[in-house]
mmCIF file of C-alpha atoms in Angstrom:
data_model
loop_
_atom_site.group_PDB
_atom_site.id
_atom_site.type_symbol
_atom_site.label_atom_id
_atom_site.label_comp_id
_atom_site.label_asym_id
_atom_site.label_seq_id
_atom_site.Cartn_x
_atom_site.Cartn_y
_atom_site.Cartn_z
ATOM 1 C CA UNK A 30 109.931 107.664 90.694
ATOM 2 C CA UNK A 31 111.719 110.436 88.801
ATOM 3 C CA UNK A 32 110.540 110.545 84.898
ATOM 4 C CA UNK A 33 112.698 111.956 82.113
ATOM 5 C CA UNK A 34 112.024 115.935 81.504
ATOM 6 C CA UNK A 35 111.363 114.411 77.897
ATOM 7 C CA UNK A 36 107.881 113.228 79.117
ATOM 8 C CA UNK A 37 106.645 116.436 79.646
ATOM 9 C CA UNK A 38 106.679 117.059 75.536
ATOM 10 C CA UNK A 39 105.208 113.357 75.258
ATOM 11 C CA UNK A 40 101.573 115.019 75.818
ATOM 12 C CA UNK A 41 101.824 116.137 72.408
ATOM 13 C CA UNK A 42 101.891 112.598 71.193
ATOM 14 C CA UNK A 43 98.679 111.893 73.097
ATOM 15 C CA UNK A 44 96.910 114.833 71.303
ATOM 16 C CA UNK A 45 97.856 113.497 68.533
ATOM 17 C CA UNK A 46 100.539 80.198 110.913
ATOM 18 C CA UNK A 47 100.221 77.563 108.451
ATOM 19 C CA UNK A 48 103.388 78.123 106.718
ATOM 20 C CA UNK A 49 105.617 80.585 108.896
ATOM 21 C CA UNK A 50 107.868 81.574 106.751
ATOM 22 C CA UNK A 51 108.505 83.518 103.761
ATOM 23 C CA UNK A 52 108.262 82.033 100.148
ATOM 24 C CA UNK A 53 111.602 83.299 98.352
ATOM 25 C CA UNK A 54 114.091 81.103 100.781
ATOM 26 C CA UNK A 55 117.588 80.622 98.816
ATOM 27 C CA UNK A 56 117.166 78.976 95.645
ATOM 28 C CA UNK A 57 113.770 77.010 95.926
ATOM 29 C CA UNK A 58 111.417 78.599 93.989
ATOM 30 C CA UNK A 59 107.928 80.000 94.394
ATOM 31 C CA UNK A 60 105.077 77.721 94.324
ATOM 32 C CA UNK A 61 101.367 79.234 93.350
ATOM 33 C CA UNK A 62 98.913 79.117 95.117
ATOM 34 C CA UNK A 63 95.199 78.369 95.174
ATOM 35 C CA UNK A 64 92.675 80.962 96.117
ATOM 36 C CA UNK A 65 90.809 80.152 99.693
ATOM 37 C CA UNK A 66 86.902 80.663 100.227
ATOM 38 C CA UNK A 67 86.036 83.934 100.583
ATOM 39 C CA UNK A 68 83.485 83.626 103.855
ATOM 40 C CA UNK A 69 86.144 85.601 106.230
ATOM 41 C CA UNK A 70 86.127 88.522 104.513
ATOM 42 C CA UNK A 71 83.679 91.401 104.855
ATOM 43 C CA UNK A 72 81.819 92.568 101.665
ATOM 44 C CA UNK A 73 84.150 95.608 100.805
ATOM 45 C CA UNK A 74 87.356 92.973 101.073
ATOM 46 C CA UNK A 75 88.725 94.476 104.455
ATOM 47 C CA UNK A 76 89.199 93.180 107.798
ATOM 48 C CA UNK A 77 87.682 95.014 110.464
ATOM 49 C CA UNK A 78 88.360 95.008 114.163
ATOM 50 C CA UNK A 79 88.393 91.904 116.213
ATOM 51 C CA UNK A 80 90.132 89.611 113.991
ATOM 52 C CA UNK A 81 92.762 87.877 114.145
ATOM 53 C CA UNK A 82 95.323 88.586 111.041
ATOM 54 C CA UNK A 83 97.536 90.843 109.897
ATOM 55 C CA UNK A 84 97.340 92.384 106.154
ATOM 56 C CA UNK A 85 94.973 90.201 105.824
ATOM 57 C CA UNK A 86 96.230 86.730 106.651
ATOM 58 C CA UNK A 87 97.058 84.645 110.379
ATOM 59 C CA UNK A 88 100.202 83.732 109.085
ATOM 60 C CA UNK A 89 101.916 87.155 108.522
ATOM 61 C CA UNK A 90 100.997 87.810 112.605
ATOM 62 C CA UNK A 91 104.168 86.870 113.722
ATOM 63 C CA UNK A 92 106.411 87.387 110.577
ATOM 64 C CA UNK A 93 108.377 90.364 111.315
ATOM 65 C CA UNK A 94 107.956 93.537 109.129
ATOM 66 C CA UNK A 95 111.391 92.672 106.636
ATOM 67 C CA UNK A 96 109.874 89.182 106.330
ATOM 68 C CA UNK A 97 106.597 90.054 104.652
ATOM 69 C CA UNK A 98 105.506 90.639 100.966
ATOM 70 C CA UNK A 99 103.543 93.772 100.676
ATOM 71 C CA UNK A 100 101.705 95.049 97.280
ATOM 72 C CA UNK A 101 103.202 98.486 95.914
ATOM 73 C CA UNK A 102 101.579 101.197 93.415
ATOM 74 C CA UNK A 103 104.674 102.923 91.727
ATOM 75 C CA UNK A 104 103.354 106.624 91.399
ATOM 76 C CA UNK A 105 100.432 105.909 93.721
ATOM 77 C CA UNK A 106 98.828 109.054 93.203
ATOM 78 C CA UNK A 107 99.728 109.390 89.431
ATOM 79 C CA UNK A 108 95.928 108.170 88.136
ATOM 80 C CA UNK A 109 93.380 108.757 85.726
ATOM 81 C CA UNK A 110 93.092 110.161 82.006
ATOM 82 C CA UNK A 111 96.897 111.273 81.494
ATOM 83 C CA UNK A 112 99.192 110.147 79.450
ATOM 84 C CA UNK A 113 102.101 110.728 82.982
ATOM 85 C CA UNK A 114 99.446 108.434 84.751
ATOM 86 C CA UNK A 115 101.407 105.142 85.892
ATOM 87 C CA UNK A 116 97.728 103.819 88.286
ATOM 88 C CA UNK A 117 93.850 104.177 86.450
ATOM 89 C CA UNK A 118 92.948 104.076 90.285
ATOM 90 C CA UNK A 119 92.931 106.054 92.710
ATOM 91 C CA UNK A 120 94.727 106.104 96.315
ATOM 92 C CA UNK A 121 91.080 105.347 97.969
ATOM 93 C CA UNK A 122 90.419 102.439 95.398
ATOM 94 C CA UNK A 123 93.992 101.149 95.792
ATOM 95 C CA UNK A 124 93.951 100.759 99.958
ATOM 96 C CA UNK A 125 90.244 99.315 99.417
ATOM 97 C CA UNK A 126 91.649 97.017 97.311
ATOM 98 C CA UNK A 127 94.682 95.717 99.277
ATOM 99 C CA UNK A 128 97.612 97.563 98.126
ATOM 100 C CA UNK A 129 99.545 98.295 101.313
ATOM 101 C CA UNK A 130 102.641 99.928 99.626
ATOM 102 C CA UNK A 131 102.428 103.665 98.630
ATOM 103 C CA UNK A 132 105.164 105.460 96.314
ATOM 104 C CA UNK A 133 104.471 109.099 96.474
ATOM 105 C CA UNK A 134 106.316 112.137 94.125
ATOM 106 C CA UNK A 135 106.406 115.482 96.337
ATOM 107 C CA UNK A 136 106.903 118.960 94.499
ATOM 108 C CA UNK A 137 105.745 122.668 94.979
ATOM 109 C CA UNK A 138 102.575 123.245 93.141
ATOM 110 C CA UNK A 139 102.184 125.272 90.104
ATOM 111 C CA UNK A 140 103.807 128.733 90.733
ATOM 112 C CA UNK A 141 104.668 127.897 94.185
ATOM 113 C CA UNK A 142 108.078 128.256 96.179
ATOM 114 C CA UNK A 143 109.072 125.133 98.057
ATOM 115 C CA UNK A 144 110.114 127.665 100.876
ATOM 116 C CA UNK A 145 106.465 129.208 100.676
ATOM 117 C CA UNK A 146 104.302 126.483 99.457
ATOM 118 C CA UNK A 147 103.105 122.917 100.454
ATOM 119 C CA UNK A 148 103.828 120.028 99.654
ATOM 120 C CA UNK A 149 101.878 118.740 96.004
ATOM 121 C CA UNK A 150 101.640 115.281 94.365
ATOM 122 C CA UNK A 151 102.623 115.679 91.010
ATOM 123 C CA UNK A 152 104.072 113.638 88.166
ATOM 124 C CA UNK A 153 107.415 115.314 87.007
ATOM 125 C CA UNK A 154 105.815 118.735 87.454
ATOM 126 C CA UNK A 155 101.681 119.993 88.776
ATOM 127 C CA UNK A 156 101.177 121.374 85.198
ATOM 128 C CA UNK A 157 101.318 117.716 83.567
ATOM 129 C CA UNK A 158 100.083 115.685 86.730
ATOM 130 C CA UNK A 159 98.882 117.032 90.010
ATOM 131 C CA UNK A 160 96.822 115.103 92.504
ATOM 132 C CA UNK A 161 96.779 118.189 94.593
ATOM 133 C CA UNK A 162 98.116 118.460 98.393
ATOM 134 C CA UNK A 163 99.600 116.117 100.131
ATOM 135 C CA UNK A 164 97.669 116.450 102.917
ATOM 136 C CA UNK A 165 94.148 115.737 101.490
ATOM 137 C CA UNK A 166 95.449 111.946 100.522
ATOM 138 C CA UNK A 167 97.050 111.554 104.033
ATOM 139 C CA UNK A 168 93.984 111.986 105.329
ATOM 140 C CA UNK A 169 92.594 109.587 103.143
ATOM 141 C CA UNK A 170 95.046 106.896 104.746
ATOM 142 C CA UNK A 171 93.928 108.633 108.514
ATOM 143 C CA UNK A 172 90.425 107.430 107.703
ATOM 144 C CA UNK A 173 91.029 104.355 106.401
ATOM 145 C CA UNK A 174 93.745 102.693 109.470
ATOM 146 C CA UNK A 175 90.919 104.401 112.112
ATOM 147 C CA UNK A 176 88.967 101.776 109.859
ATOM 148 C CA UNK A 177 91.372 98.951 109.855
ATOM 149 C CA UNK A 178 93.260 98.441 112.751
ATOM 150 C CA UNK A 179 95.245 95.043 111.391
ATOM 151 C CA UNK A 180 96.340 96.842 108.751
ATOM 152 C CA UNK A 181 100.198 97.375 108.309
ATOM 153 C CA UNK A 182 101.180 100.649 105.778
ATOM 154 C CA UNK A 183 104.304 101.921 103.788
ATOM 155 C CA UNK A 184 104.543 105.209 102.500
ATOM 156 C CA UNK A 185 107.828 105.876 100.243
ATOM 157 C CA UNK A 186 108.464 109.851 99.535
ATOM 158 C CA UNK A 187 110.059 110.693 96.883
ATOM 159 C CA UNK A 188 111.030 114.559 97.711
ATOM 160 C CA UNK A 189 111.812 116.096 94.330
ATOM 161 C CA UNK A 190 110.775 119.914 96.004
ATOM 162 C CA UNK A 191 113.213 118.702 97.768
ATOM 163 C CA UNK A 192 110.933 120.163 101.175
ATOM 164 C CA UNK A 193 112.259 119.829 105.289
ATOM 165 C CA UNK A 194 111.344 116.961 107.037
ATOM 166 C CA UNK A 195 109.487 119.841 109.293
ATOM 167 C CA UNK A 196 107.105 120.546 105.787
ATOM 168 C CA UNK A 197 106.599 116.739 105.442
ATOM 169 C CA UNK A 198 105.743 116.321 108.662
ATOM 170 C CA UNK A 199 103.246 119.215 109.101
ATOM 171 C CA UNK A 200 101.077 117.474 106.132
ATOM 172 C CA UNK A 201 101.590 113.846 108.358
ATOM 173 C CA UNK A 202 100.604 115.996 111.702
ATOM 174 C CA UNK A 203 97.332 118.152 110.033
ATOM 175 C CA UNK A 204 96.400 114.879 108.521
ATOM 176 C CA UNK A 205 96.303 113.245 111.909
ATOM 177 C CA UNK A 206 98.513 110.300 110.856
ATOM 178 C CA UNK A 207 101.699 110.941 113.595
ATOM 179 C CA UNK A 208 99.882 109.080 115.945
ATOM 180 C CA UNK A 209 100.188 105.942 113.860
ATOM 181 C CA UNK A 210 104.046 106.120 112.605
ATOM 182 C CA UNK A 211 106.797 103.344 113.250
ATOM 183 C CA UNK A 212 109.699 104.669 114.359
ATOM 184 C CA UNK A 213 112.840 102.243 114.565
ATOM 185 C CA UNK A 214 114.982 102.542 117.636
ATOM 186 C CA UNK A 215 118.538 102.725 115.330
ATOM 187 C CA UNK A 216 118.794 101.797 111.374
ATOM 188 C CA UNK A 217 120.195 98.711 112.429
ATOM 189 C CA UNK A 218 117.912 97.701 114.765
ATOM 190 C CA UNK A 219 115.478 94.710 114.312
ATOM 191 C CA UNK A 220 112.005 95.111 112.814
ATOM 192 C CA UNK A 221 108.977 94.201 114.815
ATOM 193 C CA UNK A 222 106.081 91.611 113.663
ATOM 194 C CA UNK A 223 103.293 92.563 112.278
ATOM 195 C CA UNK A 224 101.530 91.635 115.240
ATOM 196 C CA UNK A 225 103.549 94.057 117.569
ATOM 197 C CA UNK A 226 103.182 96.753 115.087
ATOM 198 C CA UNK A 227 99.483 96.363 115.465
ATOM 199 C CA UNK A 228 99.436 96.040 119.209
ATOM 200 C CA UNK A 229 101.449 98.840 119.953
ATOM 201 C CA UNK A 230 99.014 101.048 117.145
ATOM 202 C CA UNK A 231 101.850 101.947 115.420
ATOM 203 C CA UNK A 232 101.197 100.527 111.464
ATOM 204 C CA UNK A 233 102.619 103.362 109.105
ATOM 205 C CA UNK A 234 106.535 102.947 107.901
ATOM 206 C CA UNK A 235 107.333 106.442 106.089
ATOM 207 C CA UNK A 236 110.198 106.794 104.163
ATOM 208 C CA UNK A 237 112.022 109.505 101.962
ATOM 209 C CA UNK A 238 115.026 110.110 99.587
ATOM 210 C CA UNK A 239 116.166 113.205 100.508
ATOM 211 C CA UNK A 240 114.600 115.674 103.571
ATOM 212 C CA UNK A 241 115.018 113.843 106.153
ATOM 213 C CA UNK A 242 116.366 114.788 109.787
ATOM 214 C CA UNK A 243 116.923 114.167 113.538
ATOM 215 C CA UNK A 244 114.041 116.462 113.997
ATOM 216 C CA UNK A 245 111.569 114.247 112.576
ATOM 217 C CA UNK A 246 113.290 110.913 113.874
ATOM 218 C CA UNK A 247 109.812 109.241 111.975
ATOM 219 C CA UNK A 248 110.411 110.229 108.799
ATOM 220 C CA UNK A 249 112.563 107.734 107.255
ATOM 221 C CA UNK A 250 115.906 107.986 105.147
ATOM 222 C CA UNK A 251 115.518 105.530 102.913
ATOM 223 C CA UNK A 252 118.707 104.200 101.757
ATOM 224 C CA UNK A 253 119.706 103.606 105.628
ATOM 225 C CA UNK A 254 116.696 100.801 105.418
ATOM 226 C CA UNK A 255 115.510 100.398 101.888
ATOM 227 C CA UNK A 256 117.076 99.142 98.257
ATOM 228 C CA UNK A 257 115.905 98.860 94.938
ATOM 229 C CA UNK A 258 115.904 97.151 92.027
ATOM 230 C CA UNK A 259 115.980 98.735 88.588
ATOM 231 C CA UNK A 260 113.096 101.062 87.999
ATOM 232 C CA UNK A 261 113.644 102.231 84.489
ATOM 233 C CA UNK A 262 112.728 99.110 82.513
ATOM 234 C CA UNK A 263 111.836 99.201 78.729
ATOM 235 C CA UNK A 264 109.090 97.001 77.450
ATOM 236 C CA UNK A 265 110.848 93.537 76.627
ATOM 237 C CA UNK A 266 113.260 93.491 79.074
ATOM 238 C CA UNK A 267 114.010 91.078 81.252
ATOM 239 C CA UNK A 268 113.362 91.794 84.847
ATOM 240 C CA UNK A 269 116.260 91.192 87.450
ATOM 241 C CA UNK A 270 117.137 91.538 91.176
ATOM 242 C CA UNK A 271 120.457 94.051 91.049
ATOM 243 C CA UNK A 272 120.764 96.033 93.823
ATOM 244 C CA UNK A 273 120.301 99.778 92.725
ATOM 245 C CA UNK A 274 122.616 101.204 96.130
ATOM 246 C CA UNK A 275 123.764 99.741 99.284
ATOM 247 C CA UNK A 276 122.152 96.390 99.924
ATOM 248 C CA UNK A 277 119.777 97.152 102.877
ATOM 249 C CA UNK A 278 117.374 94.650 104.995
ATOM 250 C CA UNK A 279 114.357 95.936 102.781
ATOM 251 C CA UNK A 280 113.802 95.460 99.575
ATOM 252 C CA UNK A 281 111.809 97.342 96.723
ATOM 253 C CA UNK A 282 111.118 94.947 93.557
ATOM 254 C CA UNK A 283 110.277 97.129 91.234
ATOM 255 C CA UNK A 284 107.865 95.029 88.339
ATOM 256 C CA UNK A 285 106.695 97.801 85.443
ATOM 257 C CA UNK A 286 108.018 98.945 82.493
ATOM 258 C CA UNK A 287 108.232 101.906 80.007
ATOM 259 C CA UNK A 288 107.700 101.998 76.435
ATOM 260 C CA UNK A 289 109.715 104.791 74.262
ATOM 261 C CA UNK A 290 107.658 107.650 71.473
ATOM 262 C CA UNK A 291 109.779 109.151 69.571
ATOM 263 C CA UNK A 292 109.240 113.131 69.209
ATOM 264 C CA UNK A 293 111.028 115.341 67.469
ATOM 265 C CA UNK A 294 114.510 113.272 67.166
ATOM 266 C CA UNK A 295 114.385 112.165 71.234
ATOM 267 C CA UNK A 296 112.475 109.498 72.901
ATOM 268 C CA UNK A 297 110.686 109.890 75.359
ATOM 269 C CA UNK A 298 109.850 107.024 78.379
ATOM 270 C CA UNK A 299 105.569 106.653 79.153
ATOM 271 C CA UNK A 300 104.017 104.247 81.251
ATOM 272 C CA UNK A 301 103.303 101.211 79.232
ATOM 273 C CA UNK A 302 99.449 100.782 80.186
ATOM 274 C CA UNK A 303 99.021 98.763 77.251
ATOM 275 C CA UNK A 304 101.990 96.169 78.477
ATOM 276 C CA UNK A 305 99.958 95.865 81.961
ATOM 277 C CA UNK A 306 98.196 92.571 81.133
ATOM 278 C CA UNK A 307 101.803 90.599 80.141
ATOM 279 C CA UNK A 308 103.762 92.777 82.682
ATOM 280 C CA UNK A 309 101.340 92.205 85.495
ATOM 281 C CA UNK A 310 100.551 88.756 85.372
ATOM 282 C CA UNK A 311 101.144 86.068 88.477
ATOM 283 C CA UNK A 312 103.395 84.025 86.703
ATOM 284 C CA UNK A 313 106.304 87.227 85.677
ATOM 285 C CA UNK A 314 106.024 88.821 89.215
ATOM 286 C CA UNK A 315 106.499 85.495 90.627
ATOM 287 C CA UNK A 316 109.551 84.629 87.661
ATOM 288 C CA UNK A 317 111.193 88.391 89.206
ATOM 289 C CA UNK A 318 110.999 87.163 92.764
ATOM 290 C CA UNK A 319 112.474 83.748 92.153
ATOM 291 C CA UNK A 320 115.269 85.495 90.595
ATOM 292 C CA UNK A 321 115.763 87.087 94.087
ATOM 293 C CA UNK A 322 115.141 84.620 95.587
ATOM 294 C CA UNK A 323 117.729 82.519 93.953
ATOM 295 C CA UNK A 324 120.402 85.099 95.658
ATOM 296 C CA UNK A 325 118.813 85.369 98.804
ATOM 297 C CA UNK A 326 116.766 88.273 98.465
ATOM 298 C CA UNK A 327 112.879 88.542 99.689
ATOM 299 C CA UNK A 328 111.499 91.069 97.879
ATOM 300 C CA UNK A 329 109.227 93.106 100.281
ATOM 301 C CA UNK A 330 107.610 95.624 98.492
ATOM 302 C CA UNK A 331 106.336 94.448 95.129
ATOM 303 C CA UNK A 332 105.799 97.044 92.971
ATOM 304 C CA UNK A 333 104.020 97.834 89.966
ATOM 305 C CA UNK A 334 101.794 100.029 87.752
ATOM 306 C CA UNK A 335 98.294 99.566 86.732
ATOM 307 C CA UNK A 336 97.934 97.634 89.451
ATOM 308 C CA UNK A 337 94.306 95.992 88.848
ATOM 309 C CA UNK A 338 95.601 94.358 85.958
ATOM 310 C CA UNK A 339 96.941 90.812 85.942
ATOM 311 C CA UNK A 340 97.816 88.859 89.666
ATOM 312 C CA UNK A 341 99.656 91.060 91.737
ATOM 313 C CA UNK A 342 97.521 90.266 95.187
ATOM 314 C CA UNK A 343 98.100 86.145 94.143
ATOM 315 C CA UNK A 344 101.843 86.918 93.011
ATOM 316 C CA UNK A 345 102.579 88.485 96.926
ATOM 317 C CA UNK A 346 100.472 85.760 97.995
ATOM 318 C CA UNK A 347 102.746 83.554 96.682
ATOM 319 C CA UNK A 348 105.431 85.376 97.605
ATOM 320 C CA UNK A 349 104.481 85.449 101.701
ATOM 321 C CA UNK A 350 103.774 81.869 101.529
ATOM 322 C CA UNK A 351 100.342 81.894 101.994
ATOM 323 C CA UNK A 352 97.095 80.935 100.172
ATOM 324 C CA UNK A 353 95.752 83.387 98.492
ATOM 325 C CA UNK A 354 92.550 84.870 99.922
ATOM 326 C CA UNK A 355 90.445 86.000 96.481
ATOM 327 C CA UNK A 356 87.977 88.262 97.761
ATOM 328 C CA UNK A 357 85.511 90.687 95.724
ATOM 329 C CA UNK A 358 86.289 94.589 94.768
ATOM 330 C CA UNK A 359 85.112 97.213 96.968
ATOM 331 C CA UNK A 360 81.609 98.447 96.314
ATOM 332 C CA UNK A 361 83.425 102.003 96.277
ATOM 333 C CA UNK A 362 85.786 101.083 93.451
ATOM 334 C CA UNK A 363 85.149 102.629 90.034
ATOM 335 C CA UNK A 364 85.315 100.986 87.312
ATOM 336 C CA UNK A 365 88.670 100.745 85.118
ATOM 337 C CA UNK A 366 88.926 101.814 82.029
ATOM 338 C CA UNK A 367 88.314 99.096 79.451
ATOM 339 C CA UNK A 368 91.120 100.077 77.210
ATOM 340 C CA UNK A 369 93.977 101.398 79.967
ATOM 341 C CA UNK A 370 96.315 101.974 76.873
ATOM 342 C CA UNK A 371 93.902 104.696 75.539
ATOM 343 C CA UNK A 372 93.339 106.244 79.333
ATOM 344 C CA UNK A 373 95.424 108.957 78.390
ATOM 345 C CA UNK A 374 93.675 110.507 75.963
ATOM 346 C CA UNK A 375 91.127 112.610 77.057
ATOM 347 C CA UNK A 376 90.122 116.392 77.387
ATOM 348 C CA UNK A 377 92.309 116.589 81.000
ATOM 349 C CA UNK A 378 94.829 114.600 79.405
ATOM 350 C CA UNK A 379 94.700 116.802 76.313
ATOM 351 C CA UNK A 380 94.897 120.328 78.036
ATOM 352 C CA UNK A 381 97.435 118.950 80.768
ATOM 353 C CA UNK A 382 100.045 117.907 77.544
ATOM 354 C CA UNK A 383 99.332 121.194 75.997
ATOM 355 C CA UNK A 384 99.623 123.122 78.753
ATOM 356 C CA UNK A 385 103.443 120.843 79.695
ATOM 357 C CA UNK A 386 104.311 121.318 76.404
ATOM 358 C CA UNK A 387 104.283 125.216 76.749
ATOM 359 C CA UNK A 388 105.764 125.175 79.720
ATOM 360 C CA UNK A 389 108.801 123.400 78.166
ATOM 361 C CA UNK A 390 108.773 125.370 75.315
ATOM 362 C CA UNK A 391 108.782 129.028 77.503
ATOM 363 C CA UNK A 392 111.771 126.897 79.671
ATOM 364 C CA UNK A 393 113.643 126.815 76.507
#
C-alpha cells in the first residue's frame, strides 16, 4: 500500500465438507468457532502431499476460489526493526505460518532506473525499507508450493516503479514460479475450486495495479477482479465495508490501522504496532466482516499488519465457516519481538531514518 512521502521524515521521530458454504451469507452474522485437535497436522503446521484439503481444511475443496477466506499480510515484505515496517515477520515465517495472501510494494532500488534496474521490495522508497529483489522472495514462495502442493496463493503487486509486465514477469520466470500461475480464461469468467486449482497445479493468483498487459495474460489487473476496502485507517476508527472502486467478485478487507506523529507542523501516518493486540483480535476482524456481510459482501482476503498478533487464522476460520484448526508455530519461526511497538527502534532502524531523512532533505 502506498504511504504518505511524510513517513520518510518520521525516522527522525524513532531516533528520537462439513459446512459448505461460506460464513458472511446476507445479514446472519459470524459465529466463532472452537479450535479442533491438532493430530492432522504435521509438526511445522503444514500439510504435505497426500492429503486431502485445501489451505488447510476438507471443506474449502470444493468452495470455489471467490468463495474462500484467505489470511493477508499488508506490506508482506515490510518486516523487522523499522519504524516503515507494517509485519515483525518475515515472508518465510508468514507462509510457514498460514498466511496465504501476499501484498507486495515494487520500486527501482536505490540509484537504479526502472528502465535499467529490477524490480526491489521497498517501503515508500529502498533507502527507508528495502527487502531487496524481488526475485529472491519469489523463490522463497517456489520452494515452499514444491513443498505444499494443497496450498492455494495470492500475490497482490503494487507497481509504484511503475515496471512492464515483461520486468515482473522475468522475476516470476527466474524464480521458477510461471509454472504454477492461474490464469482466468476472461475477467468475467468463473473462478475454479480450490480443488481444481490444485489438480490442475496451478495455485498462484498474481495481481497488479498498474503494468499489466496482453503479453503477460498471467499477470493480473487488479481492479478488473479485485476491490478494496479503506486502507488508510487512523487508530480509533471504526472499520467498514465501502467499496474503494468498482465493486468486483473479490474482495480485499483491509483490517490495520495508522497512528499520526506530528513533526515539524505535519503529521505523519506509521504503522500502529502498538494497536496490533486491540486491532488484531478475533472478535474486531470478525465485527469488520459481519459488516460485509450484512451487505452481501464475503470478504476474501483478510488483511492485516503484525499479523502474529491477536486471531487472525481463527477470525478467517470463522469467516470460511469452518472450525478452526489451532496448530503449533513452525520450528523455523523466530521469535517476535516482545514489545512490537518499540521494533522500530534499532541501529537499522536508526541509520535507515537518517539516511530517508537526508534524502528528503537533498529532494527539497
Amino acid at each position: 500500500m502506498k504511504i504518505s512521502i511524510a513517513l520518510l521524515i518520521s525516522g527522525l521521530v524513532a531516533v528520537a465438507a462439513a459446512p459448505s458454504e461460506p460464513g458472511v451469507v446476507g445479514a446472519n452474522p459470524i459465529r466463532l468457532s472452537r479450535p479442533a485437535a491438532v493430530s492432522r497436522r504435521q509438526g511445522n503446521g503444514l500439510h504435505m502431499r497426500a492429503t486431502n484439503q485445501c489451505n488447510g481444511y476438507a471443506e474449502l475443496c470444493n468452495r470455489t476460489f471467490d468463495k474462500v477466506a484467505f489470511p493477508t499480510t499488508h506490506n508482506s515484505y515490510a518486516h523487522g526493526d523499522d519504524l516503515a515496517a507494517n509485519q515483525n515477520l518475515d515472508i518465510q515465517t508468514q507462509l510457514n505460518a498460514g498466511i496465504r495472501g501476499f501484498m507486495l510494494d515494487l520500486h527501482p532500488n536505490t540509484g537504479a532506473t526502472v528502465a535499467a534496474g529490477d524490480p526491489y521490495l521497498c517501503h515508500a522508497t529502498c533507502v527507508l525499507l528495502s527487502d531487496g529483489p524481488l526475485v529472491n522472495e519469489l523463490k522463497r514462495f517456489k520452494t515452499f508450493l514444491d513443498d505444499n502442493d494443497n496450498e492455494v496463493i495470492t500475490i497482490f503487486i503494487e507497481n509504484d516503479g511503475p515496471f512492464t509486465a515483461a520486468q515482473m514477469a522475468k522475476a516470476f520466470t527466474t524464480a521458477g514460479l510461471n509454472s504454477y500461475v492461474y490464469q482466468p480464461k476472461s475477467t468475467t469468467a468463473a473462478w475454479p475450486t480450490l480443488q481444481s486449482m490444485i489438480s490442475q497445479n496451478k495455485r498462484l493468483v498474481v495481481f497488479t495495479d498498474a503494468g499489466a498487459d496482453a503479453s503477460v495474460p498471467w499477470i493480473l489487473y487488479d481492479k478488473d477482479y479485485v476491490v478494496q476496502t479503506p486502507f488508510s485507517v487512523a487508530v480509533g476508527t471504526t472499520f467498514g465495508c465501502a467499496p474503494l472502486t468498482t465493486v468486483r467478485p473479490l474482495w480485499v478487507m483491509n483490517h490495520f490501522v495508522y497512528k499520526n506523529f506530528s513533526f515539524g507542523g505535519a503529521n505523519v501516518e506509521v504503522p500502529a504496532a502498538d494497536s496490533a493486540a486491540t486491532v488484531n483480535t478475533r472478535q474486531s476482524i470478525v465485527a469488520q466482516a459481519n459488516v460485509c456481510g450484512s451487505t452481501g459482501v464475503f470478504p476474501n482476503f483478510v488483511t492485516v499488519d503484525f499479523y502474529e498478533i491477536g486471531g487472525l487464522f481463527q477470525a478467517v476460520a470463522d469467516i470460511n465457516n469452518v472450525t478452526y484448526n489451532a496448530k503449533p508455530p513452525s520450528a523455523s519461526q523466530p521469535e517476535s519481538p516482545k514489545n512490537p511497538s518499540a521494533a522500530a527502534t534499532g541501529p537499522r532502524a536508526v541509520l535507515a531514518a537518517i539516511a530517508a531523512s537526508l534524502l528528503l532533505v537533498a529532494s527539497l
